[in-house]
Short mmCIF file of C-alpha atoms in Angstrom, two decimals:
data_model
loop_
_atom_site.label_atom_id
_atom_site.label_comp_id
_atom_site.label_asym_id
_atom_site.label_seq_id
_atom_site.Cartn_x
_atom_site.Cartn_y
_atom_site.Cartn_z
CA MET A 74 69.25 -9.07 -12.47
CA SER A 75 67.05 -9.43 -15.53
CA LEU A 76 65.50 -12.55 -13.99
CA LEU A 77 64.35 -10.62 -10.92
CA ARG A 78 62.72 -7.98 -13.11
CA ARG A 79 60.82 -10.60 -15.06
CA ARG A 80 59.51 -12.25 -11.84
CA SER A 81 58.22 -8.99 -10.34
CA ARG A 82 56.38 -7.84 -13.44
CA PRO A 83 53.13 -9.87 -13.19
CA ALA A 84 52.61 -8.75 -9.57
CA GLN A 85 53.15 -5.13 -10.61
CA LEU A 86 50.66 -5.43 -13.48
CA ALA A 87 48.06 -6.95 -11.20
CA GLY A 88 48.47 -4.12 -8.71
CA ASP A 89 48.21 -1.50 -11.47
CA ALA A 90 45.06 -3.13 -12.86
CA ALA A 91 43.31 -3.11 -9.50
CA GLY A 92 44.39 0.37 -8.48
CA GLY A 93 44.16 2.19 -11.80
CA GLY A 94 40.35 2.36 -12.15
CA THR A 95 40.15 -0.39 -14.76
CA ALA A 96 36.68 -1.92 -15.18
CA HIS A 97 36.60 -5.69 -14.71
CA PRO A 98 33.65 -7.72 -16.06
CA LEU A 99 31.64 -10.15 -13.98
CA VAL A 100 28.72 -12.50 -14.68
CA LEU A 101 26.13 -14.25 -12.51
CA SER A 102 24.34 -16.97 -14.45
CA ASP A 103 21.12 -18.88 -13.69
CA GLU A 104 20.60 -17.31 -10.26
CA ARG A 105 17.30 -18.42 -8.69
CA MET A 106 15.74 -15.52 -6.78
CA ALA A 107 12.47 -15.45 -4.93
CA SER A 108 9.55 -13.40 -6.23
CA ARG A 109 6.79 -11.85 -4.14
CA ILE A 110 5.72 -15.44 -3.50
CA SER A 111 8.79 -16.94 -1.86
CA SER A 112 8.28 -20.39 -3.39
CA VAL A 113 8.02 -18.94 -6.91
CA ARG A 114 11.33 -17.79 -8.36
CA PHE A 115 12.82 -15.77 -11.16
CA THR A 116 15.76 -17.09 -13.15
CA VAL A 117 18.28 -14.26 -13.31
CA ARG A 118 21.42 -13.57 -15.34
CA ILE A 119 23.44 -10.51 -14.35
CA THR A 120 26.29 -9.04 -16.36
CA GLY A 121 28.22 -6.22 -14.80
CA SER A 122 31.59 -4.78 -13.93
CA TRP A 123 33.59 -3.60 -10.95
CA GLN A 124 36.52 -1.28 -10.52
CA TRP A 125 38.82 -0.27 -7.72
CA THR A 126 39.05 3.51 -7.41
CA HIS A 127 41.89 3.93 -4.90
CA PRO A 128 45.17 4.29 -6.86
CA GLY A 129 48.12 2.62 -5.25
CA ASP A 130 45.91 0.38 -3.08
CA THR A 131 45.22 -3.06 -4.47
CA GLY A 132 42.36 -3.77 -2.06
CA GLN A 133 42.01 -6.96 -0.04
CA GLY A 134 41.40 -10.38 -1.53
CA ASP A 135 39.37 -11.14 -4.63
CA LEU A 136 37.29 -7.97 -5.20
CA ALA A 137 35.05 -9.77 -7.68
CA MET A 138 33.48 -11.71 -4.79
CA PRO A 139 32.07 -8.70 -2.87
CA ALA A 140 31.08 -7.17 -6.21
CA ARG A 141 29.04 -10.21 -7.20
CA GLU A 142 27.50 -10.46 -3.72
CA HIS A 143 26.48 -6.83 -3.85
CA LEU A 144 24.65 -7.28 -7.17
CA ARG A 145 23.11 -10.52 -5.92
CA ARG A 146 21.71 -8.88 -2.75
CA GLN A 147 20.51 -5.84 -4.68
CA ALA A 148 18.67 -7.94 -7.25
CA ALA A 149 17.11 -10.24 -4.64
CA GLY A 150 15.84 -7.28 -2.61
CA ILE A 151 13.98 -5.90 -5.64
CA LEU A 152 12.63 -9.10 -7.13
CA CYS A 153 10.99 -10.21 -3.87
CA GLN A 154 8.57 -7.31 -4.34
CA HIS A 155 7.40 -8.40 -7.81
CA SER A 156 5.35 -11.17 -9.38
CA VAL A 157 6.74 -13.44 -12.05
CA LEU A 158 3.49 -12.78 -13.92
CA ASP A 159 4.56 -9.18 -14.40
CA LEU A 160 7.98 -9.76 -15.87
CA ALA A 161 8.27 -6.36 -17.57
CA ALA A 162 7.76 -4.43 -14.32
CA ALA A 163 10.28 -6.60 -12.50
CA HIS A 164 12.79 -6.16 -15.34
CA ASP A 165 12.45 -2.37 -15.31
CA ALA A 166 12.75 -2.17 -11.52
CA ILE A 167 15.83 -4.35 -11.23
CA ASN A 168 17.73 -2.65 -14.02
CA SER A 169 16.82 0.80 -12.77
CA SER A 170 18.66 -0.15 -9.59
CA LEU A 171 21.56 -2.25 -10.89
CA THR A 172 22.64 0.28 -13.54
CA GLN A 173 23.29 2.86 -10.81
CA ARG A 174 26.87 2.47 -9.68
CA GLY A 175 26.98 1.05 -6.15
CA CYS A 176 29.73 1.02 -3.56
CA PRO A 177 29.65 -2.13 -1.40
CA MET A 178 32.90 -1.07 0.28
CA PRO A 179 35.08 2.03 0.16
CA GLY A 180 36.98 2.11 -3.12
CA LEU A 181 34.92 -0.59 -4.86
CA GLU A 182 32.35 0.49 -7.46
CA VAL A 183 29.90 -1.97 -9.02
CA SER A 184 27.14 -1.79 -11.62
CA GLY A 185 25.28 -4.27 -13.81
CA MET A 186 22.34 -5.27 -15.98
CA ALA A 187 19.92 -8.17 -15.46
CA GLU A 188 18.03 -10.49 -17.78
CA LEU A 189 14.99 -12.24 -16.28
CA SER A 190 13.15 -15.37 -17.28
CA VAL A 191 10.56 -17.59 -15.61
CA ALA A 192 10.46 -21.38 -15.75
CA ALA A 193 7.17 -22.96 -16.80
CA ALA A 194 6.73 -24.57 -13.38
CA ASP A 195 7.19 -21.25 -11.58
CA ARG A 196 4.69 -19.53 -13.87
CA ALA A 197 2.14 -22.28 -13.29
CA LEU A 198 2.54 -21.94 -9.52
CA ALA A 199 2.11 -18.17 -9.73
CA GLU A 200 -1.04 -18.51 -11.86
CA GLU A 201 -2.54 -21.02 -9.41
CA HIS A 202 -1.75 -18.70 -6.49
CA ALA A 203 -3.39 -15.79 -8.35
CA ARG A 204 -6.55 -17.85 -8.96
CA ARG A 205 -6.77 -18.82 -5.28
CA GLN A 206 -6.16 -15.25 -4.17
CA GLN A 207 -8.86 -13.98 -6.49
CA ALA A 208 -11.33 -16.54 -5.20
CA ALA A 209 -10.48 -15.62 -1.60
CA ASP A 210 -10.92 -11.93 -2.35
CA LEU A 211 -14.34 -12.57 -3.90
CA GLU A 212 -15.42 -14.65 -0.93
CA HIS A 213 -14.17 -11.99 1.49
CA GLY A 214 -16.02 -9.26 -0.43
CA GLU A 215 -19.26 -11.23 -0.40
CA GLU A 216 -18.97 -11.84 3.34
CA LEU A 217 -18.36 -8.14 4.03
CA HIS A 218 -21.38 -7.26 1.91
CA ARG A 219 -23.56 -9.76 3.76
CA LEU A 220 -22.44 -8.44 7.15
CA ALA A 221 -23.04 -4.83 6.06
CA GLN A 222 -26.56 -5.74 4.98
CA LEU A 223 -27.19 -7.45 8.32
CA GLN A 224 -25.82 -4.44 10.20
CA ARG A 225 -28.15 -2.16 8.23
CA VAL A 226 -31.13 -4.31 9.17
CA LEU A 227 -30.21 -4.61 12.83
CA ALA A 228 -29.52 -0.87 13.17
CA ASP A 229 -33.02 0.00 11.89
CA PRO A 230 -35.73 -0.81 14.50
CA ASP A 231 -38.41 -1.41 11.86
CA LEU A 232 -36.26 -3.63 9.66
CA ARG A 233 -34.95 -5.43 12.73
CA ARG A 234 -38.48 -6.29 13.84
CA VAL A 235 -39.42 -7.71 10.43
CA TRP A 236 -36.16 -9.62 10.16
CA TRP A 237 -36.60 -11.15 13.62
CA MET A 238 -40.17 -12.23 12.85
CA ALA A 239 -39.00 -13.85 9.63
CA GLN A 240 -36.05 -15.61 11.23
CA PHE A 241 -37.59 -16.58 14.60
CA PRO A 242 -41.40 -16.42 14.38
CA ASP A 243 -41.80 -18.33 17.66
CA ARG A 244 -39.45 -16.07 19.66
CA PHE A 245 -41.02 -12.65 19.22
CA ASN A 246 -40.87 -11.96 22.95
CA ASP A 247 -37.08 -12.14 22.80
CA LEU A 248 -36.90 -9.15 20.40
CA GLY A 249 -36.61 -6.75 23.32
CA ASP A 250 -33.44 -8.45 24.54
CA LEU A 251 -31.95 -8.19 21.05
CA ALA A 252 -32.81 -4.50 20.82
CA GLN A 253 -31.11 -3.89 24.17
CA ALA A 254 -28.01 -5.77 23.08
CA LEU A 255 -27.84 -3.77 19.85
CA LYS A 256 -28.39 -0.40 21.50
CA GLY A 257 -26.22 2.20 19.83
CA LEU A 258 -25.33 0.04 16.81
CA PRO A 259 -24.70 2.48 13.90
CA ALA A 260 -25.80 1.88 10.35
CA PRO A 261 -22.90 0.95 8.05
CA GLN A 262 -21.28 3.81 6.17
CA ALA A 263 -20.83 3.70 2.42
CA ALA A 264 -17.24 3.05 1.29
CA GLN A 265 -17.00 6.43 -0.44
CA ASP A 266 -17.70 8.16 2.88
CA ASP A 267 -14.59 6.71 4.53
CA ASP A 268 -12.60 9.89 3.98
CA LEU A 269 -12.41 13.47 5.19
CA ARG A 270 -15.56 14.45 3.29
CA GLY A 271 -17.53 11.64 4.91
CA ASP A 272 -16.24 12.53 8.39
CA ILE A 273 -17.27 16.15 7.92
CA ARG A 274 -20.69 15.13 6.61
CA ARG A 275 -21.36 12.88 9.59
CA PHE A 276 -20.14 15.51 12.04
CA THR A 277 -22.34 18.19 10.43
CA ASP A 278 -25.40 15.90 10.50
CA ASP A 279 -24.87 15.17 14.19
CA LEU A 280 -24.34 18.86 14.94
CA VAL A 281 -27.44 20.05 13.11
CA THR A 282 -29.51 17.33 14.80
CA THR A 283 -28.58 18.70 18.24
CA LEU A 284 -29.61 22.29 17.38
CA HIS A 285 -33.19 22.39 18.66
CA THR A 286 -33.91 26.13 19.06
CA PRO A 287 -33.69 29.13 16.70
CA GLN A 288 -31.15 30.72 19.04
CA GLN A 289 -28.84 27.72 18.76
CA ARG A 290 -29.09 27.75 15.00
CA GLU A 291 -28.46 31.49 14.92
CA VAL A 292 -25.23 31.04 16.87
CA PHE A 293 -24.17 28.18 14.60
CA VAL A 294 -24.74 30.13 11.37
CA GLN A 295 -22.93 33.20 12.73
CA ALA A 296 -19.93 31.04 13.66
CA LEU A 297 -20.01 29.41 10.22
CA VAL A 298 -20.12 32.76 8.41
CA GLN A 299 -17.23 34.10 10.49
CA THR A 300 -15.14 30.99 9.78
CA LEU A 301 -15.78 31.15 6.03
CA THR A 302 -14.87 34.84 6.04
CA VAL A 303 -11.53 34.17 7.76
CA LEU A 304 -10.78 31.40 5.25
CA GLY A 305 -11.50 33.78 2.37
CA HIS A 306 -14.50 31.86 0.97
CA HIS A 307 -16.62 34.93 0.35
CA HIS A 308 -18.99 33.20 -2.07
CA LEU A 309 -19.74 30.53 0.54
CA THR A 310 -20.20 33.27 3.15
CA THR A 311 -22.83 34.92 0.97
CA ALA A 312 -24.56 31.62 0.30
CA ALA A 313 -24.69 30.79 4.02
CA ALA A 314 -26.16 34.21 4.82
CA LEU A 315 -28.81 33.94 2.10
CA ARG A 316 -29.90 30.47 3.16
CA HIS A 317 -30.14 31.42 6.82
CA ARG A 318 -33.80 31.89 7.77
CA PRO A 319 -34.05 31.64 11.60
CA HIS A 320 -37.82 31.90 11.61
CA ASP A 321 -38.56 29.25 8.97
CA PRO A 322 -41.24 26.75 9.87
CA GLY A 323 -39.70 23.70 11.41
CA SER A 324 -36.88 25.52 13.15
CA THR A 325 -38.33 24.52 16.50
CA PRO A 326 -38.59 20.89 17.54
CA ALA A 327 -41.85 19.08 16.93
#
């Protein structure tokens, strides 16, 4: 009788340990996880713990395995968004996530902390990639600037004529064909105008350009004043009314 009790004891203790909410430590050492550049990797060490929160249920299999896999996936998903050249940011991001208790399966809770390091070879690869990326960005920026300058020249009839004469002095008669092909080409917009303010400015310029008669301008100003009044911009309403002079010289087209 006493022999049977001794044999059943270890199994009972194991069940109590898994089902009683006891925290069990786990470690992942020297894990190689990809950075933002897939061929450049962090070296990761994770220390953590898991516990089974369903009393009376011992779970299924070795619960340390899904716990480790959960931390591994969580860490890999974060590190692939960071550069090994910014180790502090990667360290903060991964630990901000791992320290929050996760639940890879009902009843299993897992949390951990990570230590990151970068091998010399990985750092050298990342630095070389950064140099190449910087050079490519500079080349791309220069090309965009050159094309914007060319667009500005081709969109201006006077500059286009001078540019064509300088580039093709023996083909001046072909300038008409070029002008026809470029018909409607707009001048490039400044980068700071690529927002709501720039859109409004361009719309307003186009609108004012189409108002050829004093009557049209009168209608426009009245609509503007009414809109500003509805929006509650009384100081702008007053300014618009003061600046409105329908009979100013130049209000009719030349």
